[in-house]
Amino acid sequence: IPVNTYSNDQTLVVGWSGSHSTLKYFYLLKDVLLELRKQYNFKILIFGVQECNIDGLDIEVVPFHKTLEVSTLQRLDIGLYPLPLNEEWVYGKSGLKALQYMALGVPTIATSIGANLRIIENNVSGVLVTNMEEWYTAIESLLNKPQLRKKIGLNGNKTVVAEYSIDANKNTYLEILQSVF
Protein backbone atom coordinates (compact mmCIF):
# COMPACT_ATOMS: atom_id res chain seq x y z
CA ILE A 1 0.00 0.00 0.00
CA PRO A 2 1.49 3.37 -0.99
CA VAL A 3 2.24 5.51 2.07
CA ASN A 4 4.24 8.26 0.38
CA THR A 5 3.04 11.83 0.93
CA TYR A 6 4.68 12.97 -2.33
CA SER A 7 5.78 16.19 -0.70
CA ASN A 8 9.01 18.15 -0.63
CA ASP A 9 8.53 19.17 3.01
CA GLN A 10 11.41 16.98 4.16
CA THR A 11 14.67 15.62 2.80
CA LEU A 12 13.84 13.29 -0.07
CA VAL A 13 15.04 9.70 -0.05
CA VAL A 14 16.39 8.21 -3.26
CA GLY A 15 16.78 4.48 -2.98
CA TRP A 16 18.03 1.24 -4.38
CA SER A 17 17.36 -2.35 -3.36
CA GLY A 18 19.51 -5.32 -4.23
CA SER A 19 22.21 -7.70 -3.11
CA HIS A 20 25.98 -7.74 -2.85
CA SER A 21 26.15 -9.24 -6.35
CA THR A 22 24.11 -6.43 -7.92
CA LEU A 23 25.50 -3.49 -5.90
CA LYS A 24 27.86 -2.81 -8.82
CA TYR A 25 24.80 -1.64 -10.76
CA PHE A 26 24.01 1.01 -8.15
CA TYR A 27 27.60 2.27 -8.49
CA LEU A 28 26.87 3.00 -12.16
CA LEU A 29 25.02 6.09 -10.89
CA LYS A 30 27.85 7.36 -8.66
CA ASP A 31 28.83 10.32 -10.86
CA VAL A 32 25.21 11.29 -11.58
CA LEU A 33 24.33 11.25 -7.89
CA LEU A 34 27.43 13.23 -6.93
CA GLU A 35 26.63 15.83 -9.57
CA LEU A 36 23.01 16.10 -8.39
CA ARG A 37 24.19 16.40 -4.78
CA LYS A 38 25.96 19.66 -5.70
CA GLN A 39 22.54 21.25 -6.24
CA TYR A 40 20.05 19.15 -4.28
CA ASN A 41 19.76 17.89 -0.74
CA PHE A 42 18.68 14.25 -0.69
CA LYS A 43 19.49 11.10 1.19
CA ILE A 44 20.24 7.71 -0.33
CA LEU A 45 18.79 4.56 1.19
CA ILE A 46 20.29 1.23 0.15
CA PHE A 47 18.45 -1.95 1.13
CA GLY A 48 19.81 -5.47 1.00
CA VAL A 49 23.57 -5.14 1.43
CA GLN A 50 25.94 -4.82 4.37
CA GLU A 51 27.86 -1.78 3.21
CA CYS A 52 27.85 0.98 0.60
CA ASN A 53 29.98 4.11 0.85
CA ILE A 54 30.53 6.90 -1.64
CA ASP A 55 32.35 9.99 -0.40
CA GLY A 56 30.12 13.02 -0.84
CA LEU A 57 26.81 11.15 -0.56
CA ASP A 58 24.61 10.71 2.51
CA ILE A 59 23.95 6.95 2.36
CA GLU A 60 22.02 4.84 4.84
CA VAL A 61 22.37 1.08 4.45
CA VAL A 62 19.76 -1.36 5.73
CA PRO A 63 20.93 -4.99 5.45
CA PHE A 64 18.43 -7.45 4.06
CA HIS A 65 15.87 -8.93 6.38
CA LYS A 66 12.52 -10.14 5.06
CA THR A 67 10.62 -8.38 7.85
CA LEU A 68 12.20 -5.02 6.94
CA GLU A 69 11.83 -5.07 3.16
CA VAL A 70 8.40 -3.47 2.71
CA SER A 71 8.76 -0.88 5.48
CA THR A 72 12.22 0.12 4.23
CA LEU A 73 11.14 0.46 0.60
CA GLN A 74 8.09 2.47 1.68
CA ARG A 75 10.54 5.15 2.88
CA LEU A 76 11.69 5.85 -0.67
CA ASP A 77 10.60 8.92 -2.58
CA ILE A 78 12.32 7.72 -5.77
CA GLY A 79 13.36 4.16 -6.63
CA LEU A 80 16.39 3.50 -8.83
CA TYR A 81 16.90 0.45 -11.04
CA PRO A 82 20.12 0.95 -13.00
CA LEU A 83 21.40 -1.82 -15.27
CA PRO A 84 24.28 -1.85 -17.76
CA LEU A 85 23.31 -1.93 -21.42
CA ASN A 86 26.28 -4.08 -22.41
CA GLU A 87 25.91 -7.07 -20.11
CA GLU A 88 23.93 -10.10 -21.32
CA TRP A 89 23.04 -11.12 -17.76
CA VAL A 90 20.59 -8.22 -17.42
CA TYR A 91 18.42 -9.49 -20.28
CA GLY A 92 17.40 -12.35 -18.02
CA LYS A 93 16.46 -10.17 -15.06
CA SER A 94 12.76 -10.21 -14.24
CA GLY A 95 12.15 -6.58 -13.33
CA LEU A 96 11.22 -7.52 -9.77
CA LYS A 97 12.91 -4.42 -8.33
CA ALA A 98 10.75 -2.18 -10.54
CA LEU A 99 7.62 -4.13 -9.59
CA GLN A 100 8.44 -3.82 -5.88
CA TYR A 101 8.92 -0.06 -6.07
CA MET A 102 5.85 0.38 -8.23
CA ALA A 103 3.67 -1.78 -5.97
CA LEU A 104 4.48 0.61 -3.12
CA GLY A 105 3.70 3.70 -5.19
CA VAL A 106 7.37 4.68 -5.40
CA PRO A 107 8.11 6.46 -8.69
CA THR A 108 10.64 4.28 -10.45
CA ILE A 109 13.48 5.18 -12.79
CA ALA A 110 14.89 2.17 -14.62
CA THR A 111 17.27 1.40 -17.44
CA SER A 112 15.32 0.89 -20.64
CA ILE A 113 16.21 -2.77 -21.16
CA GLY A 114 14.79 -6.27 -20.84
CA ALA A 115 11.71 -6.83 -18.72
CA ASN A 116 11.58 -3.14 -17.77
CA LEU A 117 10.30 -2.42 -21.27
CA ARG A 118 7.27 -4.64 -20.62
CA ILE A 119 6.64 -3.51 -17.06
CA ILE A 120 7.02 0.27 -17.31
CA GLU A 121 5.13 2.61 -19.58
CA ASN A 122 7.61 5.44 -19.96
CA ASN A 123 6.65 8.67 -18.17
CA VAL A 124 3.36 7.09 -17.10
CA SER A 125 4.03 4.25 -14.64
CA GLY A 126 7.78 4.87 -14.39
CA VAL A 127 10.65 6.50 -16.23
CA LEU A 128 12.86 4.57 -18.67
CA VAL A 129 16.36 5.87 -19.37
CA THR A 130 19.28 4.78 -21.55
CA ASN A 131 22.24 7.01 -20.64
CA MET A 132 23.68 9.05 -17.78
CA GLU A 133 22.25 12.34 -19.04
CA GLU A 134 18.77 10.82 -18.97
CA TRP A 135 19.41 9.44 -15.47
CA TYR A 136 20.40 12.94 -14.32
CA THR A 137 17.38 14.58 -15.92
CA ALA A 138 14.93 11.97 -14.61
CA ILE A 139 16.18 12.10 -11.03
CA GLU A 140 16.34 15.90 -11.07
CA SER A 141 12.81 16.14 -12.43
CA LEU A 142 11.39 13.83 -9.78
CA LEU A 143 13.31 15.60 -7.01
CA ASN A 144 11.78 18.92 -8.09
CA LYS A 145 8.23 17.87 -8.94
CA PRO A 146 6.24 16.22 -6.17
CA GLN A 147 3.10 16.07 -8.32
CA LEU A 148 5.01 14.17 -11.01
CA ARG A 149 6.29 11.75 -8.35
CA LYS A 150 2.72 11.25 -7.19
CA LYS A 151 1.35 10.71 -10.71
CA ILE A 152 4.05 8.22 -11.70
CA GLY A 153 4.04 6.50 -8.30
CA LEU A 154 0.29 5.97 -8.21
CA ASN A 155 0.20 4.89 -11.87
CA GLY A 156 2.93 2.37 -11.10
CA ASN A 157 0.88 1.00 -8.21
CA LYS A 158 -2.21 0.72 -10.45
CA THR A 159 -0.15 -1.15 -13.05
CA VAL A 160 1.09 -3.70 -10.54
CA VAL A 161 -2.35 -4.25 -9.06
CA ALA A 162 -3.97 -4.58 -12.50
CA GLU A 163 -1.34 -6.75 -14.18
CA TYR A 164 0.96 -8.43 -11.64
CA SER A 165 -0.98 -8.98 -8.42
CA ILE A 166 -2.31 -12.31 -7.19
CA ASP A 167 -5.87 -11.15 -7.91
CA ALA A 168 -4.96 -10.17 -11.46
CA ASN A 169 -3.37 -13.57 -12.12
CA LYS A 170 -5.36 -15.98 -9.94
CA ASN A 171 -7.39 -17.46 -12.81
CA THR A 172 -4.23 -18.18 -14.79
CA TYR A 173 -2.69 -19.95 -11.79
CA LEU A 174 -5.88 -21.89 -11.09
CA GLU A 175 -6.17 -23.00 -14.72
CA ILE A 176 -2.59 -24.25 -14.68
CA LEU A 177 -3.11 -26.13 -11.44
CA GLN A 178 -6.40 -27.60 -12.65
CA SER A 179 -4.80 -28.75 -15.91
CA VAL A 180 -2.01 -30.51 -13.98
CA PHE A 181 -4.29 -32.16 -11.42
JSON list of C-alpha atoms in Angstrom, two decimals:
[
{"chain": "A", "resi": 1, "resn": "ILE", "atom": "CA", "xyz": [0.00, 0.00, 0.00]},
{"chain": "A", "resi": 2, "resn": "PRO", "atom": "CA", "xyz": [1.49, 3.37, -0.99]},
{"chain": "A", "resi": 3, "resn": "VAL", "atom": "CA", "xyz": [2.24, 5.51, 2.07]},
{"chain": "A", "resi": 4, "resn": "ASN", "atom": "CA", "xyz": [4.24, 8.26, 0.38]},
{"chain": "A", "resi": 5, "resn": "THR", "atom": "CA", "xyz": [3.04, 11.83, 0.93]},
{"chain": "A", "resi": 6, "resn": "TYR", "atom": "CA", "xyz": [4.68, 12.97, -2.33]},
{"chain": "A", "resi": 7, "resn": "SER", "atom": "CA", "xyz": [5.78, 16.19, -0.70]},
{"chain": "A", "resi": 8, "resn": "ASN", "atom": "CA", "xyz": [9.01, 18.15, -0.63]},
{"chain": "A", "resi": 9, "resn": "ASP", "atom": "CA", "xyz": [8.53, 19.17, 3.01]},
{"chain": "A", "resi": 10, "resn": "GLN", "atom": "CA", "xyz": [11.41, 16.98, 4.16]},
{"chain": "A", "resi": 11, "resn": "THR", "atom": "CA", "xyz": [14.67, 15.62, 2.80]},
{"chain": "A", "resi": 12, "resn": "LEU", "atom": "CA", "xyz": [13.84, 13.29, -0.07]},
{"chain": "A", "resi": 13, "resn": "VAL", "atom": "CA", "xyz": [15.04, 9.70, -0.05]},
{"chain": "A", "resi": 14, "resn": "VAL", "atom": "CA", "xyz": [16.39, 8.21, -3.26]},
{"chain": "A", "resi": 15, "resn": "GLY", "atom": "CA", "xyz": [16.78, 4.48, -2.98]},
{"chain": "A", "resi": 16, "resn": "TRP", "atom": "CA", "xyz": [18.03, 1.24, -4.38]},
{"chain": "A", "resi": 17, "resn": "SER", "atom": "CA", "xyz": [17.36, -2.35, -3.36]},
{"chain": "A", "resi": 18, "resn": "GLY", "atom": "CA", "xyz": [19.51, -5.32, -4.23]},
{"chain": "A", "resi": 19, "resn": "SER", "atom": "CA", "xyz": [22.21, -7.70, -3.11]},
{"chain": "A", "resi": 20, "resn": "HIS", "atom": "CA", "xyz": [25.98, -7.74, -2.85]},
{"chain": "A", "resi": 21, "resn": "SER", "atom": "CA", "xyz": [26.15, -9.24, -6.35]},
{"chain": "A", "resi": 22, "resn": "THR", "atom": "CA", "xyz": [24.11, -6.43, -7.92]},
{"chain": "A", "resi": 23, "resn": "LEU", "atom": "CA", "xyz": [25.50, -3.49, -5.90]},
{"chain": "A", "resi": 24, "resn": "LYS", "atom": "CA", "xyz": [27.86, -2.81, -8.82]},
{"chain": "A", "resi": 25, "resn": "TYR", "atom": "CA", "xyz": [24.80, -1.64, -10.76]},
{"chain": "A", "resi": 26, "resn": "PHE", "atom": "CA", "xyz": [24.01, 1.01, -8.15]},
{"chain": "A", "resi": 27, "resn": "TYR", "atom": "CA", "xyz": [27.60, 2.27, -8.49]},
{"chain": "A", "resi": 28, "resn": "LEU", "atom": "CA", "xyz": [26.87, 3.00, -12.16]},
{"chain": "A", "resi": 29, "resn": "LEU", "atom": "CA", "xyz": [25.02, 6.09, -10.89]},
{"chain": "A", "resi": 30, "resn": "LYS", "atom": "CA", "xyz": [27.85, 7.36, -8.66]},
{"chain": "A", "resi": 31, "resn": "ASP", "atom": "CA", "xyz": [28.83, 10.32, -10.86]},
{"chain": "A", "resi": 32, "resn": "VAL", "atom": "CA", "xyz": [25.21, 11.29, -11.58]},
{"chain": "A", "resi": 33, "resn": "LEU", "atom": "CA", "xyz": [24.33, 11.25, -7.89]},
{"chain": "A", "resi": 34, "resn": "LEU", "atom": "CA", "xyz": [27.43, 13.23, -6.93]},
{"chain": "A", "resi": 35, "resn": "GLU", "atom": "CA", "xyz": [26.63, 15.83, -9.57]},
{"chain": "A", "resi": 36, "resn": "LEU", "atom": "CA", "xyz": [23.01, 16.10, -8.39]},
{"chain": "A", "resi": 37, "resn": "ARG", "atom": "CA", "xyz": [24.19, 16.40, -4.78]},
{"chain": "A", "resi": 38, "resn": "LYS", "atom": "CA", "xyz": [25.96, 19.66, -5.70]},
{"chain": "A", "resi": 39, "resn": "GLN", "atom": "CA", "xyz": [22.54, 21.25, -6.24]},
{"chain": "A", "resi": 40, "resn": "TYR", "atom": "CA", "xyz": [20.05, 19.15, -4.28]},
{"chain": "A", "resi": 41, "resn": "ASN", "atom": "CA", "xyz": [19.76, 17.89, -0.74]},
{"chain": "A", "resi": 42, "resn": "PHE", "atom": "CA", "xyz": [18.68, 14.25, -0.69]},
{"chain": "A", "resi": 43, "resn": "LYS", "atom": "CA", "xyz": [19.49, 11.10, 1.19]},
{"chain": "A", "resi": 44, "resn": "ILE", "atom": "CA", "xyz": [20.24, 7.71, -0.33]},
{"chain": "A", "resi": 45, "resn": "LEU", "atom": "CA", "xyz": [18.79, 4.56, 1.19]},
{"chain": "A", "resi": 46, "resn": "ILE", "atom": "CA", "xyz": [20.29, 1.23, 0.15]},
{"chain": "A", "resi": 47, "resn": "PHE", "atom": "CA", "xyz": [18.45, -1.95, 1.13]},
{"chain": "A", "resi": 48, "resn": "GLY", "atom": "CA", "xyz": [19.81, -5.47, 1.00]},
{"chain": "A", "resi": 49, "resn": "VAL", "atom": "CA", "xyz": [23.57, -5.14, 1.43]},
{"chain": "A", "resi": 50, "resn": "GLN", "atom": "CA", "xyz": [25.94, -4.82, 4.37]},
{"chain": "A", "resi": 51, "resn": "GLU", "atom": "CA", "xyz": [27.86, -1.78, 3.21]},
{"chain": "A", "resi": 52, "resn": "CYS", "atom": "CA", "xyz": [27.85, 0.98, 0.60]},
{"chain": "A", "resi": 53, "resn": "ASN", "atom": "CA", "xyz": [29.98, 4.11, 0.85]},
{"chain": "A", "resi": 54, "resn": "ILE", "atom": "CA", "xyz": [30.53, 6.90, -1.64]},
{"chain": "A", "resi": 55, "resn": "ASP", "atom": "CA", "xyz": [32.35, 9.99, -0.40]},
{"chain": "A", "resi": 56, "resn": "GLY", "atom": "CA", "xyz": [30.12, 13.02, -0.84]},
{"chain": "A", "resi": 57, "resn": "LEU", "atom": "CA", "xyz": [26.81, 11.15, -0.56]},
{"chain": "A", "resi": 58, "resn": "ASP", "atom": "CA", "xyz": [24.61, 10.71, 2.51]},
{"chain": "A", "resi": 59, "resn": "ILE", "atom": "CA", "xyz": [23.95, 6.95, 2.36]},
{"chain": "A", "resi": 60, "resn": "GLU", "atom": "CA", "xyz": [22.02, 4.84, 4.84]},
{"chain": "A", "resi": 61, "resn": "VAL", "atom": "CA", "xyz": [22.37, 1.08, 4.45]},
{"chain": "A", "resi": 62, "resn": "VAL", "atom": "CA", "xyz": [19.76, -1.36, 5.73]},
{"chain": "A", "resi": 63, "resn": "PRO", "atom": "CA", "xyz": [20.93, -4.99, 5.45]},
{"chain": "A", "resi": 64, "resn": "PHE", "atom": "CA", "xyz": [18.43, -7.45, 4.06]},
{"chain": "A", "resi": 65, "resn": "HIS", "atom": "CA", "xyz": [15.87, -8.93, 6.38]},
{"chain": "A", "resi": 66, "resn": "LYS", "atom": "CA", "xyz": [12.52, -10.14, 5.06]},
{"chain": "A", "resi": 67, "resn": "THR", "atom": "CA", "xyz": [10.62, -8.38, 7.85]},
{"chain": "A", "resi": 68, "resn": "LEU", "atom": "CA", "xyz": [12.20, -5.02, 6.94]},
{"chain": "A", "resi": 69, "resn": "GLU", "atom": "CA", "xyz": [11.83, -5.07, 3.16]},
{"chain": "A", "resi": 70, "resn": "VAL", "atom": "CA", "xyz": [8.40, -3.47, 2.71]},
{"chain": "A", "resi": 71, "resn": "SER", "atom": "CA", "xyz": [8.76, -0.88, 5.48]},
{"chain": "A", "resi": 72, "resn": "THR", "atom": "CA", "xyz": [12.22, 0.12, 4.23]},
{"chain": "A", "resi": 73, "resn": "LEU", "atom": "CA", "xyz": [11.14, 0.46, 0.60]},
{"chain": "A", "resi": 74, "resn": "GLN", "atom": "CA", "xyz": [8.09, 2.47, 1.68]},
{"chain": "A", "resi": 75, "resn": "ARG", "atom": "CA", "xyz": [10.54, 5.15, 2.88]},
{"chain": "A", "resi": 76, "resn": "LEU", "atom": "CA", "xyz": [11.69, 5.85, -0.67]},
{"chain": "A", "resi": 77, "resn": "ASP", "atom": "CA", "xyz": [10.60, 8.92, -2.58]},
{"chain": "A", "resi": 78, "resn": "ILE", "atom": "CA", "xyz": [12.32, 7.72, -5.77]},
{"chain": "A", "resi": 79, "resn": "GLY", "atom": "CA", "xyz": [13.36, 4.16, -6.63]},
{"chain": "A", "resi": 80, "resn": "LEU", "atom": "CA", "xyz": [16.39, 3.50, -8.83]},
{"chain": "A", "resi": 81, "resn": "TYR", "atom": "CA", "xyz": [16.90, 0.45, -11.04]},
{"chain": "A", "resi": 82, "resn": "PRO", "atom": "CA", "xyz": [20.12, 0.95, -13.00]},
{"chain": "A", "resi": 83, "resn": "LEU", "atom": "CA", "xyz": [21.40, -1.82, -15.27]},
{"chain": "A", "resi": 84, "resn": "PRO", "atom": "CA", "xyz": [24.28, -1.85, -17.76]},
{"chain": "A", "resi": 85, "resn": "LEU", "atom": "CA", "xyz": [23.31, -1.93, -21.42]},
{"chain": "A", "resi": 86, "resn": "ASN", "atom": "CA", "xyz": [26.28, -4.08, -22.41]},
{"chain": "A", "resi": 87, "resn": "GLU", "atom": "CA", "xyz": [25.91, -7.07, -20.11]},
{"chain": "A", "resi": 88, "resn": "GLU", "atom": "CA", "xyz": [23.93, -10.10, -21.32]},
{"chain": "A", "resi": 89, "resn": "TRP", "atom": "CA", "xyz": [23.04, -11.12, -17.76]},
{"chain": "A", "resi": 90, "resn": "VAL", "atom": "CA", "xyz": [20.59, -8.22, -17.42]},
{"chain": "A", "resi": 91, "resn": "TYR", "atom": "CA", "xyz": [18.42, -9.49, -20.28]},
{"chain": "A", "resi": 92, "resn": "GLY", "atom": "CA", "xyz": [17.40, -12.35, -18.02]},
{"chain": "A", "resi": 93, "resn": "LYS", "atom": "CA", "xyz": [16.46, -10.17, -15.06]},
{"chain": "A", "resi": 94, "resn": "SER", "atom": "CA", "xyz": [12.76, -10.21, -14.24]},
{"chain": "A", "resi": 95, "resn": "GLY", "atom": "CA", "xyz": [12.15, -6.58, -13.33]},
{"chain": "A", "resi": 96, "resn": "LEU", "atom": "CA", "xyz": [11.22, -7.52, -9.77]},
{"chain": "A", "resi": 97, "resn": "LYS", "atom": "CA", "xyz": [12.91, -4.42, -8.33]},
{"chain": "A", "resi": 98, "resn": "ALA", "atom": "CA", "xyz": [10.75, -2.18, -10.54]},
{"chain": "A", "resi": 99, "resn": "LEU", "atom": "CA", "xyz": [7.62, -4.13, -9.59]},
{"chain": "A", "resi": 100, "resn": "GLN", "atom": "CA", "xyz": [8.44, -3.82, -5.88]},
{"chain": "A", "resi": 101, "resn": "TYR", "atom": "CA", "xyz": [8.92, -0.06, -6.07]},
{"chain": "A", "resi": 102, "resn": "MET", "atom": "CA", "xyz": [5.85, 0.38, -8.23]},
{"chain": "A", "resi": 103, "resn": "ALA", "atom": "CA", "xyz": [3.67, -1.78, -5.97]},
{"chain": "A", "resi": 104, "resn": "LEU", "atom": "CA", "xyz": [4.48, 0.61, -3.12]},
{"chain": "A", "resi": 105, "resn": "GLY", "atom": "CA", "xyz": [3.70, 3.70, -5.19]},
{"chain": "A", "resi": 106, "resn": "VAL", "atom": "CA", "xyz": [7.37, 4.68, -5.40]},
{"chain": "A", "resi": 107, "resn": "PRO", "atom": "CA", "xyz": [8.11, 6.46, -8.69]},
{"chain": "A", "resi": 108, "resn": "THR", "atom": "CA", "xyz": [10.64, 4.28, -10.45]},
{"chain": "A", "resi": 109, "resn": "ILE", "atom": "CA", "xyz": [13.48, 5.18, -12.79]},
{"chain": "A", "resi": 110, "resn": "ALA", "atom": "CA", "xyz": [14.89, 2.17, -14.62]},
{"chain": "A", "resi": 111, "resn": "THR", "atom": "CA", "xyz": [17.27, 1.40, -17.44]},
{"chain": "A", "resi": 112, "resn": "SER", "atom": "CA", "xyz": [15.32, 0.89, -20.64]},
{"chain": "A", "resi": 113, "resn": "ILE", "atom": "CA", "xyz": [16.21, -2.77, -21.16]},
{"chain": "A", "resi": 114, "resn": "GLY", "atom": "CA", "xyz": [14.79, -6.27, -20.84]},
{"chain": "A", "resi": 115, "resn": "ALA", "atom": "CA", "xyz": [11.71, -6.83, -18.72]},
{"chain": "A", "resi": 116, "resn": "ASN", "atom": "CA", "xyz": [11.58, -3.14, -17.77]},
{"chain": "A", "resi": 117, "resn": "LEU", "atom": "CA", "xyz": [10.30, -2.42, -21.27]},
{"chain": "A", "resi": 118, "resn": "ARG", "atom": "CA", "xyz": [7.27, -4.64, -20.62]},
{"chain": "A", "resi": 119, "resn": "ILE", "atom": "CA", "xyz": [6.64, -3.51, -17.06]},
{"chain": "A", "resi": 120, "resn": "ILE", "atom": "CA", "xyz": [7.02, 0.27, -17.31]},
{"chain": "A", "resi": 121, "resn": "GLU", "atom": "CA", "xyz": [5.13, 2.61, -19.58]},
{"chain": "A", "resi": 122, "resn": "ASN", "atom": "CA", "xyz": [7.61, 5.44, -19.96]},
{"chain": "A", "resi": 123, "resn": "ASN", "atom": "CA", "xyz": [6.65, 8.67, -18.17]},
{"chain": "A", "resi": 124, "resn": "VAL", "atom": "CA", "xyz": [3.36, 7.09, -17.10]},
{"chain": "A", "resi": 125, "resn": "SER", "atom": "CA", "xyz": [4.03, 4.25, -14.64]},
{"chain": "A", "resi": 126, "resn": "GLY", "atom": "CA", "xyz": [7.78, 4.87, -14.39]},
{"chain": "A", "resi": 127, "resn": "VAL", "atom": "CA", "xyz": [10.65, 6.50, -16.23]},
{"chain": "A", "resi": 128, "resn": "LEU", "atom": "CA", "xyz": [12.86, 4.57, -18.67]},
{"chain": "A", "resi": 129, "resn": "VAL", "atom": "CA", "xyz": [16.36, 5.87, -19.37]},
{"chain": "A", "resi": 130, "resn": "THR", "atom": "CA", "xyz": [19.28, 4.78, -21.55]},
{"chain": "A", "resi": 131, "resn": "ASN", "atom": "CA", "xyz": [22.24, 7.01, -20.64]},
{"chain": "A", "resi": 132, "resn": "MET", "atom": "CA", "xyz": [23.68, 9.05, -17.78]},
{"chain": "A", "resi": 133, "resn": "GLU", "atom": "CA", "xyz": [22.25, 12.34, -19.04]},
{"chain": "A", "resi": 134, "resn": "GLU", "atom": "CA", "xyz": [18.77, 10.82, -18.97]},
{"chain": "A", "resi": 135, "resn": "TRP", "atom": "CA", "xyz": [19.41, 9.44, -15.47]},
{"chain": "A", "resi": 136, "resn": "TYR", "atom": "CA", "xyz": [20.40, 12.94, -14.32]},
{"chain": "A", "resi": 137, "resn": "THR", "atom": "CA", "xyz": [17.38, 14.58, -15.92]},
{"chain": "A", "resi": 138, "resn": "ALA", "atom": "CA", "xyz": [14.93, 11.97, -14.61]},
{"chain": "A", "resi": 139, "resn": "ILE", "atom": "CA", "xyz": [16.18, 12.10, -11.03]},
{"chain": "A", "resi": 140, "resn": "GLU", "atom": "CA", "xyz": [16.34, 15.90, -11.07]},
{"chain": "A", "resi": 141, "resn": "SER", "atom": "CA", "xyz": [12.81, 16.14, -12.43]},
{"chain": "A", "resi": 142, "resn": "LEU", "atom": "CA", "xyz": [11.39, 13.83, -9.78]},
{"chain": "A", "resi": 143, "resn": "LEU", "atom": "CA", "xyz": [13.31, 15.60, -7.01]},
{"chain": "A", "resi": 144, "resn": "ASN", "atom": "CA", "xyz": [11.78, 18.92, -8.09]},
{"chain": "A", "resi": 145, "resn": "LYS", "atom": "CA", "xyz": [8.23, 17.87, -8.94]},
{"chain": "A", "resi": 146, "resn": "PRO", "atom": "CA", "xyz": [6.24, 16.22, -6.17]},
{"chain": "A", "resi": 147, "resn": "GLN", "atom": "CA", "xyz": [3.10, 16.07, -8.32]},
{"chain": "A", "resi": 148, "resn": "LEU", "atom": "CA", "xyz": [5.01, 14.17, -11.01]},
{"chain": "A", "resi": 149, "resn": "ARG", "atom": "CA", "xyz": [6.29, 11.75, -8.35]},
{"chain": "A", "resi": 150, "resn": "LYS", "atom": "CA", "xyz": [2.72, 11.25, -7.19]},
{"chain": "A", "resi": 151, "resn": "LYS", "atom": "CA", "xyz": [1.35, 10.71, -10.71]},
{"chain": "A", "resi": 152, "resn": "ILE", "atom": "CA", "xyz": [4.05, 8.22, -11.70]},
{"chain": "A", "resi": 153, "resn": "GLY", "atom": "CA", "xyz": [4.04, 6.50, -8.30]},
{"chain": "A", "resi": 154, "resn": "LEU", "atom": "CA", "xyz": [0.29, 5.97, -8.21]},
{"chain": "A", "resi": 155, "resn": "ASN", "atom": "CA", "xyz": [0.20, 4.89, -11.87]},
{"chain": "A", "resi": 156, "resn": "GLY", "atom": "CA", "xyz": [2.93, 2.37, -11.10]},
{"chain": "A", "resi": 157, "resn": "ASN", "atom": "CA", "xyz": [0.88, 1.00, -8.21]},
{"chain": "A", "resi": 158, "resn": "LYS", "atom": "CA", "xyz": [-2.21, 0.72, -10.45]},
{"chain": "A", "resi": 159, "resn": "THR", "atom": "CA", "xyz": [-0.15, -1.15, -13.05]},
{"chain": "A", "resi": 160, "resn": "VAL", "atom": "CA", "xyz": [1.09, -3.70, -10.54]},
{"chain": "A", "resi": 161, "resn": "VAL", "atom": "CA", "xyz": [-2.35, -4.25, -9.06]},
{"chain": "A", "resi": 162, "resn": "ALA", "atom": "CA", "xyz": [-3.97, -4.58, -12.50]},
{"chain": "A", "resi": 163, "resn": "GLU", "atom": "CA", "xyz": [-1.34, -6.75, -14.18]},
{"chain": "A", "resi": 164, "resn": "TYR", "atom": "CA", "xyz": [0.96, -8.43, -11.64]},
{"chain": "A", "resi": 165, "resn": "SER", "atom": "CA", "xyz": [-0.98, -8.98, -8.42]},
{"chain": "A", "resi": 166, "resn": "ILE", "atom": "CA", "xyz": [-2.31, -12.31, -7.19]},
{"chain": "A", "resi": 167, "resn": "ASP", "atom": "CA", "xyz": [-5.87, -11.15, -7.91]},
{"chain": "A", "resi": 168, "resn": "ALA", "atom": "CA", "xyz": [-4.96, -10.17, -11.46]},
{"chain": "A", "resi": 169, "resn": "ASN", "atom": "CA", "xyz": [-3.37, -13.57, -12.12]},
{"chain": "A", "resi": 170, "resn": "LYS", "atom": "CA", "xyz": [-5.36, -15.98, -9.94]},
{"chain": "A", "resi": 171, "resn": "ASN", "atom": "CA", "xyz": [-7.39, -17.46, -12.81]},
{"chain": "A", "resi": 172, "resn": "THR", "atom": "CA", "xyz": [-4.23, -18.18, -14.79]},
{"chain": "A", "resi": 173, "resn": "TYR", "atom": "CA", "xyz": [-2.69, -19.95, -11.79]},
{"chain": "A", "resi": 174, "resn": "LEU", "atom": "CA", "xyz": [-5.88, -21.89, -11.09]},
{"chain": "A", "resi": 175, "resn": "GLU", "atom": "CA", "xyz": [-6.17, -23.00, -14.72]},
{"chain": "A", "resi": 176, "resn": "ILE", "atom": "CA", "xyz": [-2.59, -24.25, -14.68]},
{"chain": "A", "resi": 177, "resn": "LEU", "atom": "CA", "xyz": [-3.11, -26.13, -11.44]},
{"chain": "A", "resi": 178, "resn": "GLN", "atom": "CA", "xyz": [-6.40, -27.60, -12.65]},
{"chain": "A", "resi": 179, "resn": "SER", "atom": "CA", "xyz": [-4.80, -28.75, -15.91]},
{"chain": "A", "resi": 180, "resn": "VAL", "atom": "CA", "xyz": [-2.01, -30.51, -13.98]},
{"chain": "A", "resi": 181, "resn": "PHE", "atom": "CA", "xyz": [-4.29, -32.16, -11.42]}
]
